[in-house]
XYZ file of C-alpha atoms in Angstrom:
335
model
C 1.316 -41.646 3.116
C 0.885 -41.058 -0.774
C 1.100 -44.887 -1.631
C -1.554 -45.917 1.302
C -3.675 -43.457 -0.357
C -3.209 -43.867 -3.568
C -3.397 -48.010 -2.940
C -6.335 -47.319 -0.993
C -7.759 -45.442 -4.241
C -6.540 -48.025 -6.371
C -8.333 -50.944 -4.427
C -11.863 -49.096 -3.863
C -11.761 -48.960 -8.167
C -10.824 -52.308 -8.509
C -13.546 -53.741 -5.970
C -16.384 -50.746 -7.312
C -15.164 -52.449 -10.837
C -16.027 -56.227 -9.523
C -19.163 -55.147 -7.846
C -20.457 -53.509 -11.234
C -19.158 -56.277 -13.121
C -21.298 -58.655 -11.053
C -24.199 -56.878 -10.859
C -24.611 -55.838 -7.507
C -26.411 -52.665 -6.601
C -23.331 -49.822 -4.927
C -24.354 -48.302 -1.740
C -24.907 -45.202 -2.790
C -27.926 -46.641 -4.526
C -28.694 -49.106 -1.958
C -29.215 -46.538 1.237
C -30.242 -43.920 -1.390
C -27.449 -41.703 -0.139
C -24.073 -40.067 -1.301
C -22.418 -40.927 -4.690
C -19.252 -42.925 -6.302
C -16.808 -40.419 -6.988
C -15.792 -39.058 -9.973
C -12.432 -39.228 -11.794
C -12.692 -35.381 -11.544
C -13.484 -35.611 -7.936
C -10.619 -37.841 -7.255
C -8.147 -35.797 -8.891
C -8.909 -33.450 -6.950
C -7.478 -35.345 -3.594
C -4.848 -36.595 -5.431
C -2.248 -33.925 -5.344
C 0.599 -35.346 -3.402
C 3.960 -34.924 -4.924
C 7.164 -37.816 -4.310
C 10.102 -36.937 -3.424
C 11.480 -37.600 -7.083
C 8.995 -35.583 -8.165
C 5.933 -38.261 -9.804
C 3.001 -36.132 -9.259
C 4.045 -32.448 -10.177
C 1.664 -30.753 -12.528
C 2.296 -29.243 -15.725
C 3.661 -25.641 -15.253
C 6.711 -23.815 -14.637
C 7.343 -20.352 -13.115
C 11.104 -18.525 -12.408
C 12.948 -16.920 -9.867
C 12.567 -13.471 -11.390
C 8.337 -14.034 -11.263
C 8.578 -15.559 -7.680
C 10.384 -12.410 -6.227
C 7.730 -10.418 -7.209
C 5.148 -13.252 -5.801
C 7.072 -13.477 -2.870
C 7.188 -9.738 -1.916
C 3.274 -9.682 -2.366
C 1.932 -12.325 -0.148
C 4.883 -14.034 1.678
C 7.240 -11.412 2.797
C 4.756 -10.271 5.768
C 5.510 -13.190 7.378
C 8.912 -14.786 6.399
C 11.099 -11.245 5.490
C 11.879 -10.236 2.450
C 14.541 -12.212 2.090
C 13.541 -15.366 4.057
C 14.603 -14.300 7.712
C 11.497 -14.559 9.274
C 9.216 -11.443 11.131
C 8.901 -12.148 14.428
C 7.836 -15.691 15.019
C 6.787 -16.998 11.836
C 9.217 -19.539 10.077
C 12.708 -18.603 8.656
C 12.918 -19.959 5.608
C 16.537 -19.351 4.055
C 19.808 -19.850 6.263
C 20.744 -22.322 8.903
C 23.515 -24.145 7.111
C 25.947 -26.589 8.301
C 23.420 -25.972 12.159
C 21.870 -28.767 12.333
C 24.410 -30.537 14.851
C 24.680 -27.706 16.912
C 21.979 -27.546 20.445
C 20.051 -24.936 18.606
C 19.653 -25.285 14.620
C 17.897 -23.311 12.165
C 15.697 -25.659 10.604
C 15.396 -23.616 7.054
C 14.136 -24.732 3.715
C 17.902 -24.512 2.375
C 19.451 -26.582 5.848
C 16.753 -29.159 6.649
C 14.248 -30.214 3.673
C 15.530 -32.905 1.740
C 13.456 -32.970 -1.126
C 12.613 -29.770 -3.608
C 9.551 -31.653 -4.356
C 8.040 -31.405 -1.330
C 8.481 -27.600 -1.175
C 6.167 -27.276 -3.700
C 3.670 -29.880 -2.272
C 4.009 -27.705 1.123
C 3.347 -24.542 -0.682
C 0.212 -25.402 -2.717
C -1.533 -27.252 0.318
C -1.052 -24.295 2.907
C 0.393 -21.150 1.637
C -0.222 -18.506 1.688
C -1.358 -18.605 5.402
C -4.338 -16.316 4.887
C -5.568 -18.187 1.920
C -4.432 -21.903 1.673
C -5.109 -23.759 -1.945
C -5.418 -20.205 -3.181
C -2.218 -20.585 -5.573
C -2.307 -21.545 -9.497
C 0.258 -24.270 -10.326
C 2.744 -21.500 -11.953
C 2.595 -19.386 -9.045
C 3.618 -22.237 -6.680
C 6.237 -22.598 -9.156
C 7.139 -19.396 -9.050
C 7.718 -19.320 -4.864
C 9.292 -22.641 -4.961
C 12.196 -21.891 -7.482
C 12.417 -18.026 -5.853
C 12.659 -19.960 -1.974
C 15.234 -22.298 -3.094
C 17.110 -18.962 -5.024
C 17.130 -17.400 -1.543
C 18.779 -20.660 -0.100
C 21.265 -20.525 -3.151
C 20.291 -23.779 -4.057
C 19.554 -22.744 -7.499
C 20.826 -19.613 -9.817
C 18.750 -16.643 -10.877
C 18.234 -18.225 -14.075
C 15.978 -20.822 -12.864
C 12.624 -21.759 -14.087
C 10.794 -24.854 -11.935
C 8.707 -27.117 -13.695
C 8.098 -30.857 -13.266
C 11.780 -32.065 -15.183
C 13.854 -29.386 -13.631
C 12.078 -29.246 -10.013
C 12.638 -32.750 -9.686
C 16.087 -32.978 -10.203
C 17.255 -30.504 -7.848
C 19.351 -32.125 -4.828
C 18.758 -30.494 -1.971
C 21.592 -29.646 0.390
C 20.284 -32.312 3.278
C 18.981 -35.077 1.176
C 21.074 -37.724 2.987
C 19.893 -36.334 6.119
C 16.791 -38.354 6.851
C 17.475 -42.434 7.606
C 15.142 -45.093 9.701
C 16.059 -44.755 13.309
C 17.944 -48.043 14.139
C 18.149 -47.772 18.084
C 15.736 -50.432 19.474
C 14.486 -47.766 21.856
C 12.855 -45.005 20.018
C 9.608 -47.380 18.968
C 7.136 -47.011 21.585
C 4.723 -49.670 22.338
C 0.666 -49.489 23.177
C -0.474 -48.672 26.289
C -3.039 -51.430 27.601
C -3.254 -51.632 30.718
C -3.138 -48.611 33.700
C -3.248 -46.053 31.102
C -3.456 -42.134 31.822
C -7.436 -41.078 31.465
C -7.110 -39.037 28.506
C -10.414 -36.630 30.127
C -7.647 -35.697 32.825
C -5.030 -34.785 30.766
C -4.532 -31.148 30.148
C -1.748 -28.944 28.357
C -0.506 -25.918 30.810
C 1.770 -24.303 28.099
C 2.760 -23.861 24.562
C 4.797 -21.152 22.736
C 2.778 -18.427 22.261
C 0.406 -17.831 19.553
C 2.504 -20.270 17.210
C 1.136 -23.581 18.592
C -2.903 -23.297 18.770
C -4.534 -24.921 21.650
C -7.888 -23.196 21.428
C -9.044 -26.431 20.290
C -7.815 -28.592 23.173
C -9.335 -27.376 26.241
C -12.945 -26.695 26.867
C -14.469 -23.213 26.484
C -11.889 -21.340 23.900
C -13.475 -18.626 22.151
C -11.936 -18.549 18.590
C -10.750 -21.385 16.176
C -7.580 -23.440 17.280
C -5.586 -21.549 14.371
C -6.477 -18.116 15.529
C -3.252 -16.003 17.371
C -6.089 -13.843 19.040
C -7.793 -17.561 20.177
C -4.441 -18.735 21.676
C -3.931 -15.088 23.723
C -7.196 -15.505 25.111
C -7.079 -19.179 25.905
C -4.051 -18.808 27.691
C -5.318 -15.862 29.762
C -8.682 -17.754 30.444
C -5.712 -20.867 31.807
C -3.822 -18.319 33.974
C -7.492 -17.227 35.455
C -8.083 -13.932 33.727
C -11.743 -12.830 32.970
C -11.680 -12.204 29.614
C -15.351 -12.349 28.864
C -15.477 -8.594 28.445
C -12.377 -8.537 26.067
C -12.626 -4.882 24.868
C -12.280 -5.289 20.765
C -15.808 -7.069 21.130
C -17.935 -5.069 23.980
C -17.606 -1.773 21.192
C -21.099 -1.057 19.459
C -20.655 -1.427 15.820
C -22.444 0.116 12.481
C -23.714 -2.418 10.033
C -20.997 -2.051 8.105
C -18.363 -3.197 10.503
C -20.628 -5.973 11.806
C -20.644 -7.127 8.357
C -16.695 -6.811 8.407
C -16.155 -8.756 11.186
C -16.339 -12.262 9.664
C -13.886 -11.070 6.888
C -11.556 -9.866 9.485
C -11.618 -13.419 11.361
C -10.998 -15.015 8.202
C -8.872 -13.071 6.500
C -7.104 -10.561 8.883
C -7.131 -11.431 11.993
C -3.788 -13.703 11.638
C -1.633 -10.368 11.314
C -3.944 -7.675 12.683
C -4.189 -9.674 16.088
C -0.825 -9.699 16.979
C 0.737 -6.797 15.050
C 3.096 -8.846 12.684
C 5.343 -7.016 10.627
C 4.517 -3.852 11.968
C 0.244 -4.127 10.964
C -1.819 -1.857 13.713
C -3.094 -4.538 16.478
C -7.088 -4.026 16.622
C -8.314 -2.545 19.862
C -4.614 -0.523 20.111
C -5.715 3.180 19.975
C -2.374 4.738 19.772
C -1.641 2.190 16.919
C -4.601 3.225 14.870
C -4.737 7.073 16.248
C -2.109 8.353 13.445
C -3.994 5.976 10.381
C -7.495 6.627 11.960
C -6.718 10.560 11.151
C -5.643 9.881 7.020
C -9.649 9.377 6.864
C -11.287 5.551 6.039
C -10.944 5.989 1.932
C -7.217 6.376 2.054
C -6.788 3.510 4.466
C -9.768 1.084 2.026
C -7.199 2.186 -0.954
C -3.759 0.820 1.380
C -6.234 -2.111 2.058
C -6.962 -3.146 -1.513
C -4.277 -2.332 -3.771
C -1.247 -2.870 -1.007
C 1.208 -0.172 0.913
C 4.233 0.155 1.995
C 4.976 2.411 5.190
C 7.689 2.858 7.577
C 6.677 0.128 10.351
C 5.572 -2.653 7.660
C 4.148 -3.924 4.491
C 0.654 -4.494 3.599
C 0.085 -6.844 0.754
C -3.094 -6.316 -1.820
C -5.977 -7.489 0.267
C -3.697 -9.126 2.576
C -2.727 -11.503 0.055
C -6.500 -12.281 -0.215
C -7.182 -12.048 -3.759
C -10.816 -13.256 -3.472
C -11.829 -10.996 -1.488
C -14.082 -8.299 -3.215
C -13.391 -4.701 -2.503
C -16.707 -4.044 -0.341
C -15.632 -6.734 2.167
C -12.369 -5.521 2.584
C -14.119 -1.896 3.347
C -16.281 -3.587 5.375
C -13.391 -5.187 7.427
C -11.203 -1.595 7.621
C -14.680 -0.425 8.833
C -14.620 -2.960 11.672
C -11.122 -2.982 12.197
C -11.619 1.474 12.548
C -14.254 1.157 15.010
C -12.892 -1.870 17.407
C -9.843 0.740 17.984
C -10.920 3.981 18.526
């Protein structure tokens, strides 16, 4: 994919060069709308990393820094020490399983490339806040993932040289399908109707399909969207669903939209032990510490008996008057 776009790229220069060079007028200025990118602007789409490495930034960041990373914003998810919470990825483990009916598809047993980790990591970690990482700190959680996978020593540091020579433990694992019976050709002629296809079934509140059918309530990536849709596809009415049918203060209306962004991927389902909104008995026990103790948890990070929460939920950019405003919201949905 990285070579079509970056020929792609490469040719649209080359033919804006020509054009110039001959005098004729781009269509930005022709139909008087958009622009010609900018090197700037370009760079900025041009992030995708090979798998021997051409494309890493400058940077570095070490095993000892990505522990401490990883326990703030990645641990709620994938376990302290990669082995997943609940339903979200494992990402150490699995060796020598990937012949066996069921394998555990980890970082350490099934990527072939240490490269890619990192590309992986700065598009769409962490979940709550994708493209939210500097180039060190991506550093940092790549060379402290593949320490967890004892693919590299605690010594480590990641940077572009040293990333890029790691050999990962499946590198020889991936190969161009020769049977002549795994291509499939076009359909054109007595094809399905795509309007009458519909999906009955996914697993649960891992693989979204808010999007697919008509009439889903949240975004396709939301765990509380893919609870509801499926209830709406069993025939439940859940156009009264409780957590929205509450009368709210201003302050927790205004919280609202920073819960859907930022909260609602662990607060929905009660991952890693956070309080599900709308669950009273959940909430009853924090509820009675008073709202300032639980804004404090909420912005500078706690640690209780049932689960961690990270600083702002990992959500850095969030300023400390929306997270109140989303405790606020969160408080008043579950009484």
């Amino acid at each position: 994919m990285f070579r079509l776009v970056k020929t792609s790229l490469q040719i649209t220069a080359v033919s804006t060069a020509l054009l110039m060079a001959s005098g004729v007028v781009n269509a930005a200025e022709k139909y008087g709308f958009g622009k010609t990118a900018t090197d700037v602007e370009i760079q900025g789409w041009d992030i995708d990393i090979r798998p021997d490495g051409m494309g890493l930034p400058k940077g570095e960041g070490s095993v000892a820094d990505g522990e401490e990373l990883y326990e703030q914003l990645c641990a709620t998810c994938h376990g302290l020490f990669g082995e997943g919470e609940g339903r979200w990825p494992v990402l150490a483990g699995g060796e020598d399983t990937l012949q066996e009916d069921r394998p555990v598809k980890t970082v350490g047993s099934y990527w072939p490339y240490a490269s890619t980790l990192y590309d992986y990591i700065r598009r769409a970690m962490p979940f709550t806040a994708p493209r939210s990482l500097s180039d060190d700190q991506t550093y940092q959680l790549a060379a402290y993932v593949l320490y967890l996978n004892e693919v590299v020593d605690e010594e480590f540091v990641a940077n572009k040289d040293t990333l890029a020579k790691v050999e990962m433990p499946n590198r020889e694992g991936f190969f161009v399908d020769p049977r002549p019976d795994v291509k499939n050709e076009r359909c054109m002629e007595n094809c399905a109707d795509p309007s009458k296809l519909n999906i009955v079934g996914t697993v649960a509140g891992i693989t979204p399909v808010g999007h697919f059918v008509e009439g889903a309530d949240a975004p396709a990536a939301s765990h509380h969207g893919q609870e509801l849709k499926e209830r709406k596809m069993q025939g439940e009415d859940v156009a009264q669903d409780t957590t929205h049918a509450i009368a709210l203060s201003e302050a927790a209306q205004a919280g609202r939209e920073t819960y859907d962004n930022a909260c609602q991927a662990c607060h929905a389902s009660g991952l890693a032990g956070s309080p599900k909104l709308g669950d009273k008995a959940d909430w009853k026990v924090r509820i009675e510490q008073g709202i300032p103790v639980l804004v404090e948890h909420a912005i500078n990070g706690f640690t209780g008996n049932s689960g961690i929460m990270p600083p702002k939920g990992g959500r850095n950019d969030l300023a400390d008057e929306q997270v109140n405003q989303a405790v606020t919201y969160m408080v008043e949905s579950s009484q």
